[in-house]
Short mmCIF file of C-alpha atoms and ligand atoms in Angstrom, two decimals:
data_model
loop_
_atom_site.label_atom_id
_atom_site.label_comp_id
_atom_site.label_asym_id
_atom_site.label_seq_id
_atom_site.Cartn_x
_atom_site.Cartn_y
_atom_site.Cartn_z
CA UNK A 1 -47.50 106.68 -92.41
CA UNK A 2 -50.26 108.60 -94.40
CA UNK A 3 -48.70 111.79 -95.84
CA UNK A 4 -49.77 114.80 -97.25
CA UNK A 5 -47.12 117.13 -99.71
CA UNK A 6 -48.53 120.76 -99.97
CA UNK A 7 -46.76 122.30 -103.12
CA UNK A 8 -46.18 118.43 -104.50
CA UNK A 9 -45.66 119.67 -107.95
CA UNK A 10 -43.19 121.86 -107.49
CA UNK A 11 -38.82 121.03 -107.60
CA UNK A 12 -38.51 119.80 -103.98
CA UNK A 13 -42.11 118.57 -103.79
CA UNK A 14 -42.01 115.94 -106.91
CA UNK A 15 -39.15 114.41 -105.53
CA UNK A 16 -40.94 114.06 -102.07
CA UNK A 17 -43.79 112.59 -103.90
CA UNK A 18 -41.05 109.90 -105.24
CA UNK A 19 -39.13 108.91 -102.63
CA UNK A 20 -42.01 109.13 -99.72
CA UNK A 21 -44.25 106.93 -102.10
CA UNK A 22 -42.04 104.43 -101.99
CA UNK A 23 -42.31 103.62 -98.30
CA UNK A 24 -45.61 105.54 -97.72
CA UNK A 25 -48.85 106.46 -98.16
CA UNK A 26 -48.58 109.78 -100.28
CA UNK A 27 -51.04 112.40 -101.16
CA UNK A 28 -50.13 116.08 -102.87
CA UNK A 29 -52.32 119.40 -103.54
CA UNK A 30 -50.93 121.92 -105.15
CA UNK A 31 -52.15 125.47 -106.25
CA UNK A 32 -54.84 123.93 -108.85
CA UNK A 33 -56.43 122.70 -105.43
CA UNK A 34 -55.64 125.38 -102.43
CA UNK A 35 -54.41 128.33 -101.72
CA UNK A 36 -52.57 128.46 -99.15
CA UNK A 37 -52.75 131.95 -98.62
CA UNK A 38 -56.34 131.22 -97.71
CA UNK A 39 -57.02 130.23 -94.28
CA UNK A 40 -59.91 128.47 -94.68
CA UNK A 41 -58.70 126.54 -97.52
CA UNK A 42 -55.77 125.20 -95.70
CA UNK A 43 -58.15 123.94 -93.00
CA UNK A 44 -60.22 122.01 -95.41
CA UNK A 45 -57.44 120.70 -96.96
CA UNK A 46 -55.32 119.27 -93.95
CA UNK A 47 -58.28 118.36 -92.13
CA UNK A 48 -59.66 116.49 -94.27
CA UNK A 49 -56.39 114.62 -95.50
CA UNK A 50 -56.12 112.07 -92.40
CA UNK A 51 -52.23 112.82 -92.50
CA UNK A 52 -49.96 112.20 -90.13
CA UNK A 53 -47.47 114.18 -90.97
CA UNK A 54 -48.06 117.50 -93.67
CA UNK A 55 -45.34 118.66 -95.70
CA UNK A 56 -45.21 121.75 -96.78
CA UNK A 57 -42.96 122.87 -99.76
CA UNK A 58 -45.14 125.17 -101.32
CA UNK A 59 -43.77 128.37 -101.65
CA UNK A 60 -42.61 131.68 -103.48
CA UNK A 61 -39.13 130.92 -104.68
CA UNK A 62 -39.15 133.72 -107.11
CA UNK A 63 -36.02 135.44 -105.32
CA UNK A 64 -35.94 138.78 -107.83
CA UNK A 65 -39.82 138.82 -107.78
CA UNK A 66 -40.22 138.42 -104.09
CA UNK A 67 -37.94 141.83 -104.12
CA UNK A 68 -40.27 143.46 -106.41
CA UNK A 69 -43.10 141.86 -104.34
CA UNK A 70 -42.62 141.71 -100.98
CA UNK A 71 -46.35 141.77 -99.86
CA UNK A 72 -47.17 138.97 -102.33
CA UNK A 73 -43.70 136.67 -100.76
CA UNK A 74 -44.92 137.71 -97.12
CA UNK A 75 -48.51 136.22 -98.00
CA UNK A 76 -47.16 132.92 -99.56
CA UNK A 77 -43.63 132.22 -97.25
CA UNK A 78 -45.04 134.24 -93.74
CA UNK A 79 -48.95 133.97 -93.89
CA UNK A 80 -49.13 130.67 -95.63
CA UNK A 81 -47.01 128.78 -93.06
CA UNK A 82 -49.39 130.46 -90.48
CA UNK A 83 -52.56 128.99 -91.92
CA UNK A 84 -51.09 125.62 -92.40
CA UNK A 85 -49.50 125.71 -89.26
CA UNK A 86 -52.54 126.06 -87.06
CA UNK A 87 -54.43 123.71 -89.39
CA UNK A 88 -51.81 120.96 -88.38
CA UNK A 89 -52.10 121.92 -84.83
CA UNK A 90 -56.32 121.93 -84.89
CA UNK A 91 -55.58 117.81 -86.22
CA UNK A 92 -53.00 117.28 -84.28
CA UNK A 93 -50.97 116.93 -87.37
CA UNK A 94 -47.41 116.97 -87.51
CA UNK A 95 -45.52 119.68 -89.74
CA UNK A 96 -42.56 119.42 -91.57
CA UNK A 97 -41.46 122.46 -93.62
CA UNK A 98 -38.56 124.39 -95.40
CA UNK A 99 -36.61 127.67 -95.37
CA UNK A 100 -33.69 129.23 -96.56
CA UNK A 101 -29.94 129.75 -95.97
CA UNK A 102 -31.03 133.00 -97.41
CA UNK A 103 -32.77 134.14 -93.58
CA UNK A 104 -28.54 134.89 -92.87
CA UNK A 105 -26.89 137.65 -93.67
CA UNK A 106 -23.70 135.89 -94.89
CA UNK A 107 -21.46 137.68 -92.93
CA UNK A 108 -19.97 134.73 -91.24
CA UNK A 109 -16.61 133.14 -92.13
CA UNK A 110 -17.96 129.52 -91.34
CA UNK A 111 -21.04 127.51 -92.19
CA UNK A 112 -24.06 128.33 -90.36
CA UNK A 113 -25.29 126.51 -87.52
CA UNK A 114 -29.36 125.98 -86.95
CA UNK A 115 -28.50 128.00 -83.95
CA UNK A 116 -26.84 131.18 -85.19
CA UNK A 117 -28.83 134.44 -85.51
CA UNK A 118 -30.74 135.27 -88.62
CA UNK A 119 -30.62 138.19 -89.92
CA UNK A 120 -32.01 138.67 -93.77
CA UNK A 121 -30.95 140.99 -96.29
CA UNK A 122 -33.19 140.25 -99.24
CA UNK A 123 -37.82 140.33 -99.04
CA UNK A 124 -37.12 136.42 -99.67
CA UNK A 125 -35.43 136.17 -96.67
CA UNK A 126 -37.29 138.33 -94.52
CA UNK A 127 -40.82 136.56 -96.04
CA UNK A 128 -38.97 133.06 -95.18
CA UNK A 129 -37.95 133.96 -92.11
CA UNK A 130 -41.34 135.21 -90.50
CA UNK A 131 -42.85 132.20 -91.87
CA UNK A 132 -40.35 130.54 -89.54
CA UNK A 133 -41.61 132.69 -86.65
CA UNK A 134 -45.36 131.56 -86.97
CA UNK A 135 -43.86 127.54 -87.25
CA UNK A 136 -42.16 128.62 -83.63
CA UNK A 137 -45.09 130.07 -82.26
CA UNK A 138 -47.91 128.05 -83.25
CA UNK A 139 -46.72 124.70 -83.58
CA UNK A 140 -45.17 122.60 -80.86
CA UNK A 141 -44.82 119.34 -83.48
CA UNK A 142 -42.41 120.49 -86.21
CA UNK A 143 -39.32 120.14 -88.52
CA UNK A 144 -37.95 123.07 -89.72
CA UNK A 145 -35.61 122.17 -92.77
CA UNK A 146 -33.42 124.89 -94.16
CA UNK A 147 -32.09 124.17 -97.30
CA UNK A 148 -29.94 125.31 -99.98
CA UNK A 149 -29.13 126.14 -103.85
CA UNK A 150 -31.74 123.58 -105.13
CA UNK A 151 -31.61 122.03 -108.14
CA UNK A 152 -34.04 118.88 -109.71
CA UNK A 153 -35.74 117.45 -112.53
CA UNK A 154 -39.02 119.86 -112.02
CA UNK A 155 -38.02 123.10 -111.76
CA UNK A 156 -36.81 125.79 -113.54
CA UNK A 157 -32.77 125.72 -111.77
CA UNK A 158 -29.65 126.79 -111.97
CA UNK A 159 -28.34 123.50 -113.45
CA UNK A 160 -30.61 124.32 -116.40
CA UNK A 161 -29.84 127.92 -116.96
CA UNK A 162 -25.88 127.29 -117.36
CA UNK A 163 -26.74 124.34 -119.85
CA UNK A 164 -29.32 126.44 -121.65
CA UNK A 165 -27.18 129.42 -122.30
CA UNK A 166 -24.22 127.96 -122.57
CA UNK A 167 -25.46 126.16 -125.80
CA UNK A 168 -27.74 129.12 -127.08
CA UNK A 169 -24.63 131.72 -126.36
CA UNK A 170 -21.20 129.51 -125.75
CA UNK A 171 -20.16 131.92 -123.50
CA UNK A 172 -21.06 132.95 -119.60
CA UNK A 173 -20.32 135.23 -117.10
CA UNK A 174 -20.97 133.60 -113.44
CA UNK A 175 -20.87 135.19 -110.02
CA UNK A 176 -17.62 134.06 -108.27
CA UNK A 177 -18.10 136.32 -104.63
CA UNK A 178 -21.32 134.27 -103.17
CA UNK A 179 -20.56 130.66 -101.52
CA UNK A 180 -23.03 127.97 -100.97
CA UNK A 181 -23.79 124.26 -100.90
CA UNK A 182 -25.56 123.01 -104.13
CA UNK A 183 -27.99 120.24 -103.27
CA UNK A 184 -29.90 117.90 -105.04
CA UNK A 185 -33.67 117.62 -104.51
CA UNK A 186 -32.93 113.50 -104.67
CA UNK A 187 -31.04 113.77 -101.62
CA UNK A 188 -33.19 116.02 -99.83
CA UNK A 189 -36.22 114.14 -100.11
CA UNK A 190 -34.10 111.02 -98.78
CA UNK A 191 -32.53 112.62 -95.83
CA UNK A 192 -36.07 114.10 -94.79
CA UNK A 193 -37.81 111.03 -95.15
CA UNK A 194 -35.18 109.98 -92.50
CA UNK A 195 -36.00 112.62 -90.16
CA UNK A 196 -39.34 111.55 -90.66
CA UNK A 197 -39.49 108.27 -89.82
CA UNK A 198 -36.83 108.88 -86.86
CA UNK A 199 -39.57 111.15 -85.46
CA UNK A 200 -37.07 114.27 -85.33
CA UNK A 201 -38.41 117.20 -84.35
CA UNK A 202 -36.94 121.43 -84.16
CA UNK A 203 -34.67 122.85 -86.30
CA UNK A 204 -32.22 120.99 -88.87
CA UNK A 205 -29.78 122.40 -91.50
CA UNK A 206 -29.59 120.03 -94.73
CA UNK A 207 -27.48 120.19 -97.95
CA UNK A 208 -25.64 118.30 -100.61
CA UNK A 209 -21.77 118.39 -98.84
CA UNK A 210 -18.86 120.74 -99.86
CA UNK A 211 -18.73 124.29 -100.43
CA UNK A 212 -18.65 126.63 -104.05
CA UNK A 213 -19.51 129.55 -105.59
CA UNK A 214 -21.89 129.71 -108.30
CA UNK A 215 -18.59 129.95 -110.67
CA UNK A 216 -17.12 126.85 -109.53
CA UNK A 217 -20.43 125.37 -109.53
CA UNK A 218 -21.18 126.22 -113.12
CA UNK A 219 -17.68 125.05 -114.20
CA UNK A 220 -18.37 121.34 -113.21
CA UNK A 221 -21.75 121.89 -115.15
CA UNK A 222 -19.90 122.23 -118.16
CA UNK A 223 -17.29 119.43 -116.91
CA UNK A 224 -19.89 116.93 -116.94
CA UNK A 225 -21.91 117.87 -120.10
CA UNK A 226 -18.88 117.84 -122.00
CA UNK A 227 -18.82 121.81 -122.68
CA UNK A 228 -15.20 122.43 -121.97
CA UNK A 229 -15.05 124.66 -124.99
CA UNK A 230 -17.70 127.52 -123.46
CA UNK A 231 -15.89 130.40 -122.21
CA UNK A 232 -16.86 131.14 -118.46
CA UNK A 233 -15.92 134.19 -117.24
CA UNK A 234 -15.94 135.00 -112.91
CA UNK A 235 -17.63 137.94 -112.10
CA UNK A 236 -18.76 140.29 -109.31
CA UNK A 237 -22.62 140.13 -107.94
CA UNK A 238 -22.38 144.02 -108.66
CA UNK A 239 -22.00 143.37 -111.84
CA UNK A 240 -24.88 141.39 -112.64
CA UNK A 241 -27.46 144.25 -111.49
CA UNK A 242 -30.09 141.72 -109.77
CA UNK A 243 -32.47 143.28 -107.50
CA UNK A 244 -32.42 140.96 -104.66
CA UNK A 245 -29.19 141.36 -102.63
CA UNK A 246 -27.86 138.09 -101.93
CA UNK A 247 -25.41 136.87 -98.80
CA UNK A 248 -21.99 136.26 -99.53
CA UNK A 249 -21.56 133.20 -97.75
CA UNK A 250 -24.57 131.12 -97.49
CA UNK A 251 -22.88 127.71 -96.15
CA UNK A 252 -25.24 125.66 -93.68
CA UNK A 253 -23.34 123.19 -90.78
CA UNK A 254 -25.23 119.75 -91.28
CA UNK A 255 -23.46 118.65 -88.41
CA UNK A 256 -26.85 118.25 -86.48
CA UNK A 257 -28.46 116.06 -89.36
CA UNK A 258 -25.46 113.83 -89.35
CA UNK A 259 -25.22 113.54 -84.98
CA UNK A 260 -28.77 112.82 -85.00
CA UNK A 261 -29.55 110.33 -87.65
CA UNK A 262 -25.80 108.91 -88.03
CA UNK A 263 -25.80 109.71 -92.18
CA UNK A 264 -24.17 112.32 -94.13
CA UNK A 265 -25.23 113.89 -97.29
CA UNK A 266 -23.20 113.24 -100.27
CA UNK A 267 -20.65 115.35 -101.81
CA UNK A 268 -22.27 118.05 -104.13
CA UNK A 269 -20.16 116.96 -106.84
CA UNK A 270 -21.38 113.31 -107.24
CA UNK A 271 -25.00 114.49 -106.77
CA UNK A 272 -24.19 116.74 -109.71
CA UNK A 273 -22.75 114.23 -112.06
CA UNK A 274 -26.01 111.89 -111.20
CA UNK A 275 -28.31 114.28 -111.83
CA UNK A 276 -26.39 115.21 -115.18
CA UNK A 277 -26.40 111.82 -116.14
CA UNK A 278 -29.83 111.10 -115.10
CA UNK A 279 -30.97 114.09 -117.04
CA UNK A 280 -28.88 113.71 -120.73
N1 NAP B 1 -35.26 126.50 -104.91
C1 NAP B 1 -34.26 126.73 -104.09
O1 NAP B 1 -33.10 126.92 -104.50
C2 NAP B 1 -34.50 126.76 -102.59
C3 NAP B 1 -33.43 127.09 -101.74
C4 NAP B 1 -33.65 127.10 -100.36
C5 NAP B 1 -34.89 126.79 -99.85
N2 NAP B 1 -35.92 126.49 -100.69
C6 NAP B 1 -37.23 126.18 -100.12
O2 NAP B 1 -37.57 124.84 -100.43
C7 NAP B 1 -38.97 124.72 -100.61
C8 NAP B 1 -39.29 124.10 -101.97
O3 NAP B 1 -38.75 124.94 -102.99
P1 NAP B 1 -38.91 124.61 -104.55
O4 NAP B 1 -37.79 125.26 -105.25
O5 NAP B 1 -39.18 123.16 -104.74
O6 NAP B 1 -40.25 125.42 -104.86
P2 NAP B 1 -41.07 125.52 -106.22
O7 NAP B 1 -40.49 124.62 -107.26
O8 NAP B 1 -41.23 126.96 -106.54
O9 NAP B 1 -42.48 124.87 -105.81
C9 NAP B 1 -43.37 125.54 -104.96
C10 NAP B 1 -44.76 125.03 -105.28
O10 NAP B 1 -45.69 125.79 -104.46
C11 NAP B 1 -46.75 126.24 -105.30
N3 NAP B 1 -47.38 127.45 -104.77
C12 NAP B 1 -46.97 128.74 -104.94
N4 NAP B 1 -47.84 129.59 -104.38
C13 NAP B 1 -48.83 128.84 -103.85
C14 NAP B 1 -50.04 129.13 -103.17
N5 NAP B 1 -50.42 130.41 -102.95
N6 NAP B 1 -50.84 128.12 -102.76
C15 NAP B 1 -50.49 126.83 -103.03
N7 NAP B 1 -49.35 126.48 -103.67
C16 NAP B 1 -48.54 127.47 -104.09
C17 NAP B 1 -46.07 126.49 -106.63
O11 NAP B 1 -46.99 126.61 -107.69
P3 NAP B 1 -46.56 127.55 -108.96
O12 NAP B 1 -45.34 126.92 -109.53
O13 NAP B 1 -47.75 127.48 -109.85
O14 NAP B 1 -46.28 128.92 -108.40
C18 NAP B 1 -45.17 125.26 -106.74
O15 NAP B 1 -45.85 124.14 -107.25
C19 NAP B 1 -39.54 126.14 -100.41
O16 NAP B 1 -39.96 126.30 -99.07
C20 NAP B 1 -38.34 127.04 -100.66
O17 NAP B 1 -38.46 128.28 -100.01
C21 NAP B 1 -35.75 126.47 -102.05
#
């Protein structure tokens, strides 16, 4: 399949650029190339890429700054996926893209299904989730992948901040009230090449397996670098002052993925420990 990554430098899109090459033929453009705020860019670009399928993973993933700039996230995460969108549809291109477990409110006492209601309560969100609308509306070939609490080898991450203050400071205070699946951009790329190639189409949840908070997550951080000595303190997401609110529980059901393609993801923690080891 010929396949074209739009944001292919960025976390998630490197790693599609790895594991897609491997099977595929794999072209990337990133902002040095398009904008994909710009309609007529994005036209030139996927029309003249000979794709069959476009991925997009280019975004604004700035969570605080999309607060701070919610026209700028709207243009990037709403308009962008418009202009792409009906770019794949004048080729007859098929789309694949990504959003959030941050388009639910986090209200719910179980892991979200692709089906429950969405219902925002940061710009992030709300930017993510109209840029699921105009995926709805405008394309009838799609994947929508919603993903979660990302972490990789090209991207500033959460893996990276713990380590990084942990050994500037030797001490850190970590939110212990928000839950969410940590997932390796590794095992992404893998399970979406899957959905690829089994032609999948609509909706699909996908995340590293298991449950944590960013506490728990940050103490098995430290477990596998060795750092059993930092002091970790849990604290409440009032107490850290960001401006983007951010759901409490943000757990996505991969049920679906696993029915449809027969495969699970792995557990978060053994993603975790290969990406530490991978990494050190
Ligand atoms: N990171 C997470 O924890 C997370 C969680 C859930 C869902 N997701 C979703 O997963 C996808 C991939 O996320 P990621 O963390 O891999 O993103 P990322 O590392 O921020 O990469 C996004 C890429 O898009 C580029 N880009 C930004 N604005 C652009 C524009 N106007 N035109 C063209 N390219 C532009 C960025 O360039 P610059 O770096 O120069 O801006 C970057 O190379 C996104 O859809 C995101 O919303 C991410």
């Amino acid at each position: 399949m010929k396949i074209l990554v739009l944001g292919y430098k960025g976390m998630l899109g490197t790693d599609l650029m790895a594991d897609l090459g491997g099977t595929h033929e794999v072209a990337g453009k990133d902002i040095e190339d398009f904008d994909i705020t710009a309609p007529s860019e994005c036209r030139d670009v996927v029309g003249q890429s000979g794709a069959d399928v476009v991925i997009n993973a280019a975004a604004y993933t700035n969570v605080d700054g999309c607060e701070t700039d919610e026209a700028g996230s709207f243009s990037v995460n709403a308009d962008g996926v418009k202009n792409v969108a009906m770019a794949c549809r004048e080729s007859g291109i098929k789309l694949v893209h990504f959003s959030t477990d941050y388009v639910f409110d986090g209200t719910k006492k179980a892991p979200y299904v692709e089906e429950d209601a969405c219902s925002p309560i940061n710009a992030y969100g709300r930017s993510k989730l109209k840029g699921e609308a105009y995926l709805r509306e405008i394309s009838d070939n799609y994947l929508l992948i919603r993903t979660s609490w990302l972490y990789g080898r090209n991207g500033r991450n959460f893996v990276g901040a713990i380590v990084e203050r942990a050994e500037k400071t030797g001490k850190l205070e970590v939110v212990d009230d928000q839950r969410g699946s940590p997932t390796y951009t590794v095992d992404l790329a893998a399970a979406v090449r899957v959905l690829i190639e089994g032609d999948h189409r609509g909706v699909f949840h996908l995340t590293n397996r298991g449950v944590c908070t960013w506490y728990q997550f940050a103490l098995k951080i430290l477990e596998y670098r060795d750092m059993r000595n930092v002091s970790i303190v849990p604290i409440q997401s009032a107490q850290l002052g960001r401006c983007a609110p951010r759901p409490e529980n943000s757990a996505l059901s991969c049920r679906k993925f696993a029915d449809a393609t027969h495969r699970t993801m792995r557990f978060w923690q053994i993603a975790l420990e290969e990406y530490m080891a991978r990494m050190s």
